[in-house]
């Protein structure tokens, strides 16, 4: 199986972390691609031109990190870590929203010229990030399985793109990430970097 991703992608990292957690990582042939170059996206197996994208041996393209993670769990016969209750799925949705808001902050400055950047848009995404972290803090003990993979990727992406400030403002989330990292010696290689 070929996984199209990039080292900095939080959703690509989510898939890689999950693959490690369920013991299937060694079956992935990870290929780093540049998603910014729109000219290359015409050949991208995902019609949306997004990563991660898993290419199966029969050339079927599986895209969206949640779909990829479900597929990998089924292949590894490790589906017990998938969110099974409504509460777990809501937790996963909050983590996905946090990740998307952080990505949108980065893309606003990456994809627009300085005179096009919307301060209002950036403020709204920062508020979403802040509110998500505050909402997650009292729920950290409930994070497990795929949600743990997603949260580790999301918080590591904040480390990469937002610096120390998020950690200073959300010590419980920062401590959770540090514990996850310390418990998984492979994490440094697959976190967003």
CSV table of C-alpha atoms in Angstrom, one decimal:
chain,number,residue,atom,x,y,z
A,1,UNK,CA,0.0,0.0,0.0
A,2,UNK,CA,1.3,3.4,-1.0
A,3,UNK,CA,0.6,6.4,1.3
A,4,UNK,CA,0.8,9.8,-0.4
A,5,UNK,CA,1.5,12.3,2.3
A,6,UNK,CA,4.0,15.0,3.4
A,7,UNK,CA,6.0,15.3,6.6
A,8,UNK,CA,4.2,18.4,7.8
A,9,UNK,CA,0.6,17.1,7.1
A,10,UNK,CA,-1.3,16.6,10.3
A,11,UNK,CA,-3.8,14.4,8.6
A,12,UNK,CA,-1.0,12.3,7.0
A,13,UNK,CA,0.6,12.1,10.5
A,14,UNK,CA,-2.7,10.9,11.9
A,15,UNK,CA,-2.7,8.0,9.5
A,16,UNK,CA,0.9,7.1,10.2
A,17,UNK,CA,0.4,7.3,14.0
A,18,UNK,CA,-2.6,5.1,13.7
A,19,UNK,CA,-0.8,2.6,11.5
A,20,UNK,CA,1.9,2.3,14.2
A,21,UNK,CA,-0.7,1.9,16.9
A,22,UNK,CA,-2.4,-1.0,15.1
A,23,UNK,CA,0.8,-2.6,13.9
A,24,UNK,CA,0.5,-2.1,10.2
A,25,UNK,CA,2.9,0.8,9.6
A,26,UNK,CA,5.6,-1.4,8.0
A,27,UNK,CA,3.1,-2.3,5.3
A,28,UNK,CA,3.0,1.3,4.1
A,29,UNK,CA,5.2,2.7,1.3
A,30,UNK,CA,5.2,6.3,2.3
A,31,UNK,CA,5.7,8.8,-0.6
A,32,UNK,CA,6.0,12.4,0.1
A,33,UNK,CA,4.3,14.8,-2.4
A,34,UNK,CA,3.9,18.5,-2.7
A,35,UNK,CA,0.3,19.5,-2.6
A,36,UNK,CA,0.9,23.2,-3.3
A,37,UNK,CA,1.9,22.6,-6.9
A,38,UNK,CA,-1.5,22.7,-8.6
A,39,UNK,CA,-0.1,21.6,-11.9
A,40,UNK,CA,0.7,18.2,-10.5
A,41,UNK,CA,-2.7,17.7,-9.0
A,42,UNK,CA,-4.3,16.8,-12.3
A,43,UNK,CA,-2.5,13.5,-11.9
A,44,UNK,CA,-3.3,13.1,-8.3
A,45,UNK,CA,-5.4,10.0,-7.6
A,46,UNK,CA,-7.6,11.9,-5.2
A,47,UNK,CA,-9.8,14.2,-7.3
A,48,UNK,CA,-9.6,16.8,-4.5
A,49,UNK,CA,-5.8,16.8,-4.8
A,50,UNK,CA,-5.5,16.4,-1.0
A,51,UNK,CA,-3.4,14.2,1.2
A,52,UNK,CA,-3.3,11.7,2.7
A,53,UNK,CA,-4.3,9.3,0.0
A,54,UNK,CA,-3.8,5.6,0.2
A,55,UNK,CA,-3.2,3.7,-3.0
A,56,UNK,CA,-4.1,0.0,-2.7
A,57,UNK,CA,-2.3,-2.7,-4.7
A,58,UNK,CA,-5.3,-2.8,-7.1
A,59,UNK,CA,-4.8,1.0,-7.7
A,60,UNK,CA,-7.9,2.0,-5.8
A,61,UNK,CA,-7.4,5.4,-4.2
A,62,UNK,CA,-8.7,5.7,-0.6
A,63,UNK,CA,-8.8,9.2,0.6
A,64,UNK,CA,-9.7,11.2,3.7
A,65,UNK,CA,-7.8,10.3,6.8
A,66,UNK,CA,-10.8,8.9,8.6
A,67,UNK,CA,-11.6,6.6,5.8
A,68,UNK,CA,-8.0,5.5,5.4
A,69,UNK,CA,-7.7,4.8,9.2
A,70,UNK,CA,-10.9,2.7,9.1
A,71,UNK,CA,-9.6,0.8,6.1
A,72,UNK,CA,-6.2,0.1,7.9
A,73,UNK,CA,-8.0,-1.0,11.1
A,74,UNK,CA,-10.1,-3.4,9.1
A,75,UNK,CA,-7.0,-4.8,7.4
A,76,UNK,CA,-5.2,-5.2,10.7
A,77,UNK,CA,-8.3,-6.6,12.4
A,78,UNK,CA,-7.9,-3.8,15.0
A,79,UNK,CA,-11.3,-2.1,14.8
A,80,UNK,CA,-11.8,-1.8,18.6
A,81,UNK,CA,-9.9,1.4,18.6
A,82,UNK,CA,-12.3,3.2,16.2
A,83,UNK,CA,-14.8,5.6,17.7
A,84,UNK,CA,-17.8,3.4,18.5
A,85,UNK,CA,-20.0,5.7,20.5
A,86,UNK,CA,-21.6,9.0,19.7
A,87,UNK,CA,-19.5,10.6,22.5
A,88,UNK,CA,-16.3,9.2,20.9
A,89,UNK,CA,-17.3,10.4,17.4
A,90,UNK,CA,-18.0,13.9,18.8
A,91,UNK,CA,-14.6,13.9,20.4
A,92,UNK,CA,-13.1,12.9,17.1
A,93,UNK,CA,-15.1,15.7,15.3
A,94,UNK,CA,-13.7,18.3,17.7
A,95,UNK,CA,-10.1,17.1,17.1
A,96,UNK,CA,-10.7,17.2,13.3
A,97,UNK,CA,-12.1,20.7,13.6
A,98,UNK,CA,-9.1,21.8,15.7
A,99,UNK,CA,-6.8,20.4,13.0
A,100,UNK,CA,-8.7,22.0,10.2
A,101,UNK,CA,-8.7,25.4,11.9
A,102,UNK,CA,-4.9,25.3,12.4
A,103,UNK,CA,-4.4,24.3,8.8
A,104,UNK,CA,-6.6,27.2,7.6
A,105,UNK,CA,-4.4,29.6,9.5
A,106,UNK,CA,-1.3,28.3,7.7
A,107,UNK,CA,-3.0,28.3,4.3
A,108,UNK,CA,-4.3,31.8,4.6
A,109,UNK,CA,-0.7,33.2,4.6
A,110,UNK,CA,0.7,30.5,2.3
A,111,UNK,CA,-1.9,30.8,-0.4
A,112,UNK,CA,-2.6,34.6,-0.4
A,113,UNK,CA,-0.5,37.6,-1.0
A,114,UNK,CA,0.0,40.0,1.9
A,115,UNK,CA,-2.7,42.4,0.7
A,116,UNK,CA,-5.3,39.6,0.4
A,117,UNK,CA,-4.8,38.1,3.9
A,118,UNK,CA,-8.0,38.5,6.0
A,119,UNK,CA,-7.3,39.4,9.6
A,120,UNK,CA,-11.0,38.6,10.3
A,121,UNK,CA,-10.6,35.1,8.9
A,122,UNK,CA,-7.4,34.5,10.8
A,123,UNK,CA,-9.0,35.7,14.0
A,124,UNK,CA,-12.0,33.3,13.5
A,125,UNK,CA,-9.7,30.3,12.9
A,126,UNK,CA,-7.6,31.2,16.0
A,127,UNK,CA,-10.8,31.4,18.0
A,128,UNK,CA,-11.8,28.0,16.8
A,129,UNK,CA,-8.4,26.6,17.7
A,130,UNK,CA,-8.6,28.2,21.2
A,131,UNK,CA,-12.1,27.0,21.9
A,132,UNK,CA,-11.3,23.5,20.7
A,133,UNK,CA,-8.4,23.2,23.0
A,134,UNK,CA,-10.4,24.5,25.9
A,135,UNK,CA,-13.2,22.0,25.1
A,136,UNK,CA,-10.8,19.2,24.9
A,137,UNK,CA,-8.9,19.8,28.1
A,138,UNK,CA,-11.5,18.3,30.5
A,139,UNK,CA,-12.0,15.4,28.1
A,140,UNK,CA,-8.4,14.3,27.7
A,141,UNK,CA,-8.9,11.2,29.8
A,142,UNK,CA,-11.5,10.0,27.3
A,143,UNK,CA,-9.1,10.2,24.4
A,144,UNK,CA,-8.1,6.7,23.1
A,145,UNK,CA,-7.6,4.7,20.0
A,146,UNK,CA,-8.0,6.6,16.7
A,147,UNK,CA,-8.9,9.8,18.6
A,148,UNK,CA,-5.5,9.6,20.4
A,149,UNK,CA,-3.7,9.3,17.0
A,150,UNK,CA,-5.7,12.3,15.7
A,151,UNK,CA,-5.0,14.4,18.8
A,152,UNK,CA,-1.3,13.6,18.8
A,153,UNK,CA,-1.1,14.7,15.2
A,154,UNK,CA,-3.2,17.9,15.8
A,155,UNK,CA,-1.2,19.0,18.9
A,156,UNK,CA,2.1,18.2,17.2
A,157,UNK,CA,1.0,20.3,14.3
A,158,UNK,CA,0.4,23.2,16.7
A,159,UNK,CA,4.0,22.7,17.9
A,160,UNK,CA,5.2,22.9,14.3
A,161,UNK,CA,3.1,25.9,13.3
A,162,UNK,CA,2.0,27.8,16.4
A,163,UNK,CA,5.1,27.6,18.6
A,164,UNK,CA,5.3,27.5,22.4
A,165,UNK,CA,2.3,29.8,23.1
A,166,UNK,CA,-0.4,27.2,22.7
A,167,UNK,CA,1.5,25.0,25.2
A,168,UNK,CA,1.7,27.8,27.8
A,169,UNK,CA,-2.0,28.5,27.5
A,170,UNK,CA,-3.1,24.8,27.5
A,171,UNK,CA,-0.8,22.9,29.9
A,172,UNK,CA,-3.1,19.9,30.2
A,173,UNK,CA,-3.1,19.4,26.4
A,174,UNK,CA,0.7,19.9,26.2
A,175,UNK,CA,1.2,17.4,29.0
A,176,UNK,CA,-1.0,14.9,27.2
A,177,UNK,CA,1.1,15.2,24.1
A,178,UNK,CA,4.3,14.9,26.0
A,179,UNK,CA,3.0,11.7,27.7
A,180,UNK,CA,1.9,10.3,24.3
A,181,UNK,CA,5.3,11.1,22.8
A,182,UNK,CA,7.2,9.5,25.7
A,183,UNK,CA,5.1,6.3,25.5
A,184,UNK,CA,5.7,5.8,21.8
A,185,UNK,CA,9.4,5.8,20.7
A,186,UNK,CA,8.4,5.9,17.0
A,187,UNK,CA,6.3,9.1,17.4
A,188,UNK,CA,9.0,11.6,16.6
A,189,UNK,CA,9.5,10.2,13.1
A,190,UNK,CA,5.8,10.4,12.2
A,191,UNK,CA,4.6,13.6,13.9
A,192,UNK,CA,4.2,16.7,11.7
A,193,UNK,CA,7.6,18.1,11.1
